[in-house]
Tab-separated table of N, CA and C and ligand atoms in Angstrom:
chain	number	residue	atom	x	y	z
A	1	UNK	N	25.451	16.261	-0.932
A	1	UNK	CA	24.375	15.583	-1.650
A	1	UNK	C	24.170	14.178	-1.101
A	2	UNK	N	24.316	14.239	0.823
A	2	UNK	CA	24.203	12.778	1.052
A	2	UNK	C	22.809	12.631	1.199
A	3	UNK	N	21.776	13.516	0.801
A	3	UNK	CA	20.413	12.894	1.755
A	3	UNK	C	19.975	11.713	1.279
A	4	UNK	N	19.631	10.975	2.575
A	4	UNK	CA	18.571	10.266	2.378
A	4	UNK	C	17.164	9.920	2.571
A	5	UNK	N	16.919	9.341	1.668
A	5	UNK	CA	15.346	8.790	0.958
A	5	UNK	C	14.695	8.145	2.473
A	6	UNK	N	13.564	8.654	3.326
A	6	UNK	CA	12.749	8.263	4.002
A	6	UNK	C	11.386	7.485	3.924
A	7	UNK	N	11.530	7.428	2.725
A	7	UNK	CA	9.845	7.252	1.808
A	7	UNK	C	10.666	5.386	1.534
A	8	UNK	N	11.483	4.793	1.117
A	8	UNK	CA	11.173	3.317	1.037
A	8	UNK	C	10.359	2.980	1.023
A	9	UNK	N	10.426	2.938	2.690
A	9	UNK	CA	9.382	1.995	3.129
A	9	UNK	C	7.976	2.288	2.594
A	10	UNK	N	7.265	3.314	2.068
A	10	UNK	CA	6.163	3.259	1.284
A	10	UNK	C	5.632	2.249	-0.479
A	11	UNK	N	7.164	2.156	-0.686
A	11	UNK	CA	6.987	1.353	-2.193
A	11	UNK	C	6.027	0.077	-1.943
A	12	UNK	N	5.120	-0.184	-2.712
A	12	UNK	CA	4.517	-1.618	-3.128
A	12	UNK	C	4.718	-2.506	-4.392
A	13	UNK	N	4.290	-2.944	-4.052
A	13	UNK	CA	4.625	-3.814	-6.222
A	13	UNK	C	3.648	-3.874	-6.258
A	14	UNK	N	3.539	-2.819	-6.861
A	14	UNK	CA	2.056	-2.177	-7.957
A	14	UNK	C	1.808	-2.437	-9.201
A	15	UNK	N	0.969	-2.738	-9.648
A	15	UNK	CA	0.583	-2.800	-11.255
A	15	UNK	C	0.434	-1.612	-11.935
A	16	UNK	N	1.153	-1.077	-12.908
A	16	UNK	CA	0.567	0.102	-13.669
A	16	UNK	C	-1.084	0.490	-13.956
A	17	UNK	N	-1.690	0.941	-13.961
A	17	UNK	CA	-3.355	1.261	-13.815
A	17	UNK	C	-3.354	0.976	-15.089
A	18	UNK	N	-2.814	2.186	-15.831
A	18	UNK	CA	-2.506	2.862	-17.960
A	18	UNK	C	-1.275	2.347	-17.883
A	19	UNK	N	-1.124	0.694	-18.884
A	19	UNK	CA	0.133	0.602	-18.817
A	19	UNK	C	0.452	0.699	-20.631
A	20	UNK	N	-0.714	1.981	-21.090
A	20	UNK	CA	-0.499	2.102	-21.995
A	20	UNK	C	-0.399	3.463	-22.376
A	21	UNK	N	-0.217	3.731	-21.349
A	21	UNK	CA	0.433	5.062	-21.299
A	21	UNK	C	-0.215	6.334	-20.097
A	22	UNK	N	-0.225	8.166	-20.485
A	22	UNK	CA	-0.221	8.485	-19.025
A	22	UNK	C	-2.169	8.146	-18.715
A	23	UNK	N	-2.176	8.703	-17.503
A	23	UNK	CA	-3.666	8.246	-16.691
A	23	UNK	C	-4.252	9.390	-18.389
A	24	UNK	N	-4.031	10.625	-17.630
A	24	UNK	CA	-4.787	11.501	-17.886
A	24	UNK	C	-4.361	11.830	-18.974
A	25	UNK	N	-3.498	11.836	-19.607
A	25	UNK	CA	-3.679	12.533	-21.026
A	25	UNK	C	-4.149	11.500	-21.817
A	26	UNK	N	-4.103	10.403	-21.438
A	26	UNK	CA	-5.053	9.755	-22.538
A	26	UNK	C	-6.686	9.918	-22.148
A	27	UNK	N	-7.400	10.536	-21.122
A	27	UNK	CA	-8.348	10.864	-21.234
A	27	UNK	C	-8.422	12.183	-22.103
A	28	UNK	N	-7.386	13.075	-21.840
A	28	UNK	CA	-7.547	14.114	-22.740
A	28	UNK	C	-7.637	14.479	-24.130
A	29	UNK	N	-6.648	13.174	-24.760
A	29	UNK	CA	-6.538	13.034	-25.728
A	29	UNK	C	-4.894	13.611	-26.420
A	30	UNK	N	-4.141	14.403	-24.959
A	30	UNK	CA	-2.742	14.290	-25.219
A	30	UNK	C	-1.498	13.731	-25.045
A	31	UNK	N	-0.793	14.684	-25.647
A	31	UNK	CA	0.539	13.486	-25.887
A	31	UNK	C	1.373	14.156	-24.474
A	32	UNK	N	2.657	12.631	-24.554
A	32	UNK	CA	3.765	12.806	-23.514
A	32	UNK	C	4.873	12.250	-23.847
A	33	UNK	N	6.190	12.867	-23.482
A	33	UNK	CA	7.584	12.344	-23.420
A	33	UNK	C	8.114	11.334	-23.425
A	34	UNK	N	7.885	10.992	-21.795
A	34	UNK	CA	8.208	9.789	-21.364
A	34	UNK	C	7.451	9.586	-20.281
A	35	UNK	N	7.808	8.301	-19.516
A	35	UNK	CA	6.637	8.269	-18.611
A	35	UNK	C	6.848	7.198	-17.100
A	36	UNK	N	6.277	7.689	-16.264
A	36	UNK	CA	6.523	7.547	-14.757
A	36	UNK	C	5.737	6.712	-14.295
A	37	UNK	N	6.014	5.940	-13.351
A	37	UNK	CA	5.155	5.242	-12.578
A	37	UNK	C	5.271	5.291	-11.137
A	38	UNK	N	4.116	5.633	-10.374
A	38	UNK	CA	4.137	5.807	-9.063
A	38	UNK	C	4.230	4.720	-8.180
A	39	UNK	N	5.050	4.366	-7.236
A	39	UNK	CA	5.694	3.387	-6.931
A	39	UNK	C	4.733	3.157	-5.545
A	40	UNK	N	3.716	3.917	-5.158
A	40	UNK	CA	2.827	3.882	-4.124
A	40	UNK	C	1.215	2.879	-4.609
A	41	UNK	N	0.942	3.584	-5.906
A	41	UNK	CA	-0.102	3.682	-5.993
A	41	UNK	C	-0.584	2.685	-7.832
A	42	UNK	N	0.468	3.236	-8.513
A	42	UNK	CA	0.580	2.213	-9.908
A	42	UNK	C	0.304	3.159	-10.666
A	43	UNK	N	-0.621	4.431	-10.043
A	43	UNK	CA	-1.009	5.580	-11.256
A	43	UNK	C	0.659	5.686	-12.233
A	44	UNK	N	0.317	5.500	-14.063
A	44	UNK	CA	1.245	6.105	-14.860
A	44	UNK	C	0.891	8.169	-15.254
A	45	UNK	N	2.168	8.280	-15.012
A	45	UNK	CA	2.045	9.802	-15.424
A	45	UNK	C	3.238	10.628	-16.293
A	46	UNK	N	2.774	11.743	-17.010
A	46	UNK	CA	3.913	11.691	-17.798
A	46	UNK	C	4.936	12.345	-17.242
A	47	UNK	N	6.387	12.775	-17.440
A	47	UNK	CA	7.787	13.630	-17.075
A	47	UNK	C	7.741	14.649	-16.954
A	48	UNK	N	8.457	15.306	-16.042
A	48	UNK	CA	8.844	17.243	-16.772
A	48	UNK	C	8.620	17.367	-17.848
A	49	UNK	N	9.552	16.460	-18.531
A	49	UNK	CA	9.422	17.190	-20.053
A	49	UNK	C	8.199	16.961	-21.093
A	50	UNK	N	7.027	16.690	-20.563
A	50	UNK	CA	6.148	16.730	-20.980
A	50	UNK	C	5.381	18.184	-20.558
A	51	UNK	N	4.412	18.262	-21.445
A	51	UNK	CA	3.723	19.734	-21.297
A	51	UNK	C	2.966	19.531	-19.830
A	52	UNK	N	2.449	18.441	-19.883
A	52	UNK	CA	1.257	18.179	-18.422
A	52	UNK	C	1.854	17.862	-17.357
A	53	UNK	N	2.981	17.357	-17.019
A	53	UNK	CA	3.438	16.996	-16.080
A	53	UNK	C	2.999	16.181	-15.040
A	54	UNK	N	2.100	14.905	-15.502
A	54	UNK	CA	1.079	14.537	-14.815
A	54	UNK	C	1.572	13.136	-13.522
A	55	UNK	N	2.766	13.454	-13.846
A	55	UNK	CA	3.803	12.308	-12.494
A	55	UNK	C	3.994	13.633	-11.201
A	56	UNK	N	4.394	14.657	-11.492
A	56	UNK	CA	4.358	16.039	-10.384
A	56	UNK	C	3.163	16.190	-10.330
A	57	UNK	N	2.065	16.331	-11.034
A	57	UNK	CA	0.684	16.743	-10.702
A	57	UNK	C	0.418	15.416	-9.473
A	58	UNK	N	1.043	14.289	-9.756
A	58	UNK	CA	0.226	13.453	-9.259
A	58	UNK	C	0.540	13.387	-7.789
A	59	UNK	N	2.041	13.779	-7.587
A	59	UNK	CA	2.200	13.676	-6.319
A	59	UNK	C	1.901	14.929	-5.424
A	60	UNK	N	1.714	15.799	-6.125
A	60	UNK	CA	1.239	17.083	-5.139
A	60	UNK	C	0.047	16.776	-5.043
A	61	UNK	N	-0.568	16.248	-5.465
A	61	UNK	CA	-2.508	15.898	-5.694
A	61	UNK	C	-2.381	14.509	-4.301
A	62	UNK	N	-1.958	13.808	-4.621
A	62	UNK	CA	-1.621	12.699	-3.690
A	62	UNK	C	-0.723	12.691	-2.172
A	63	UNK	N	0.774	13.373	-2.410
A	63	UNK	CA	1.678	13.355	-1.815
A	63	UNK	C	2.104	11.244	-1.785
A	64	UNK	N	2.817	11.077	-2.938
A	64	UNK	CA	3.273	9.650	-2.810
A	64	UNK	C	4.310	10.285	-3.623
A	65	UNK	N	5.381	9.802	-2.964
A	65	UNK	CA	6.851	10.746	-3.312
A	65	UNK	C	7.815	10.123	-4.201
A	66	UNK	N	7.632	8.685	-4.095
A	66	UNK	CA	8.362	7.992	-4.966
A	66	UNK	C	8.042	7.376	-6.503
A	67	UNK	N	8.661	7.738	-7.435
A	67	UNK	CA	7.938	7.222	-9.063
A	67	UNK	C	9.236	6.291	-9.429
A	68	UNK	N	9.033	5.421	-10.120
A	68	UNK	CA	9.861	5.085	-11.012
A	68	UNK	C	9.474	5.382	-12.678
A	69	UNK	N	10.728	4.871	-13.224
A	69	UNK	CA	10.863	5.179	-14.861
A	69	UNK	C	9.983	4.218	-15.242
A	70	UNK	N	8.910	4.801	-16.163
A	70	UNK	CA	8.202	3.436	-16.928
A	70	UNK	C	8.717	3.315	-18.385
A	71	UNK	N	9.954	3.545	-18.491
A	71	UNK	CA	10.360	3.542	-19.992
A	71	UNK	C	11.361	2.451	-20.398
A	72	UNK	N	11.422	1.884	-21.232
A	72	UNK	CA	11.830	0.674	-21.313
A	72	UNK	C	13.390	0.402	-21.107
A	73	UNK	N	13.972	-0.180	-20.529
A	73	UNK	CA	15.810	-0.408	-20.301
A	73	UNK	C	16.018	0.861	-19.449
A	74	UNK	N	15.292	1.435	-18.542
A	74	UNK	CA	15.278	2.507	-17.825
A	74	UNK	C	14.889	2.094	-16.209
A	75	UNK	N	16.166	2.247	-15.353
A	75	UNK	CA	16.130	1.775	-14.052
A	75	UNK	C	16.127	2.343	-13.259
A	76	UNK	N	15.641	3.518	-12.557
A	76	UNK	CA	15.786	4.555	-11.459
A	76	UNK	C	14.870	4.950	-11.264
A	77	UNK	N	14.739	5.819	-9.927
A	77	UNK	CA	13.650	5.959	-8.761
A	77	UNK	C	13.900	7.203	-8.432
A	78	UNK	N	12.783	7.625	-8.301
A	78	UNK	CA	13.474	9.576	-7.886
A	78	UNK	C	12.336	9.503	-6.763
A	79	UNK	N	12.901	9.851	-5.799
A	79	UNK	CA	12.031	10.871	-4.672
A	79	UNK	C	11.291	12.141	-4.757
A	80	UNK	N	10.396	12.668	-5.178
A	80	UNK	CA	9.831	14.470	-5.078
A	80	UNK	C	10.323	15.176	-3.954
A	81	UNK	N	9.963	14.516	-2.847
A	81	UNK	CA	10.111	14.628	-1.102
A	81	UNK	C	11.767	15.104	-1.063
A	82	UNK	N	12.724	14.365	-1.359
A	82	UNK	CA	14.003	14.515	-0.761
A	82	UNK	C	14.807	14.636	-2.783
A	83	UNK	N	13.983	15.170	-3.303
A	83	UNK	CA	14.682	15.326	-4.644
A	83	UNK	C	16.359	14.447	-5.050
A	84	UNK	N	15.984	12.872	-4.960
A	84	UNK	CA	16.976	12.605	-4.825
A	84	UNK	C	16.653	10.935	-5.423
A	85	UNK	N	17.583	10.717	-6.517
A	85	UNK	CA	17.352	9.220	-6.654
A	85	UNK	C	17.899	8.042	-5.785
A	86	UNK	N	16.668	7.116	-5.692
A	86	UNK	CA	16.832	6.282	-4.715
A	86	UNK	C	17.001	4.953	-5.281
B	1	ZN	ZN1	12.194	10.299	0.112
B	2	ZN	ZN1	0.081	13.249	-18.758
B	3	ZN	ZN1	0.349	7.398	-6.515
């Protein structure tokens, strides 16, 4: 489980777009878990464990591989690309 993360170098210091929560389910009008922030782009999206999955939607729609946690006292970075926190 040594891989490593190739994507770094893509992170920016991004502003959350919805930093009030996900992009799209608040257009929809639904709910989410918890919630992600794309470390490329600022789009918020919600977790697996949400029904929409709109942090995986976002990167297969996009391909930007790296999200962080947008949840509060919550510090980690997951890769999609190399399934692996960075
Ligand atoms: Zn990676
Ligand atoms: Zn969502
Ligand atoms: Zn993005």
């Amino acid at each position: 489980m040594a891989t490593a993360c190739t994507h770094l170098d893509q992170i920016r210091p991004v502003k959350p777009r919805t930093p009030q929560g996900c992009e799209e389910c608040l257009k929809t009008g639904d709910e989410w878990v918890h919630l992600r922030l794309c470390e490329i782009c600022g789009h918020v999206g919600c977790c697996d464990s949400s029904k929409n999955k709109h942090a995986r939607k976002h990167f297969h729609a996009t391909a930007h591989p790296i999200i962080k946690s947008f949840q509060p006292g919550e510090d980690w970075r997951w890769c999609y690309v190399d399934e692996v926190y960075v």
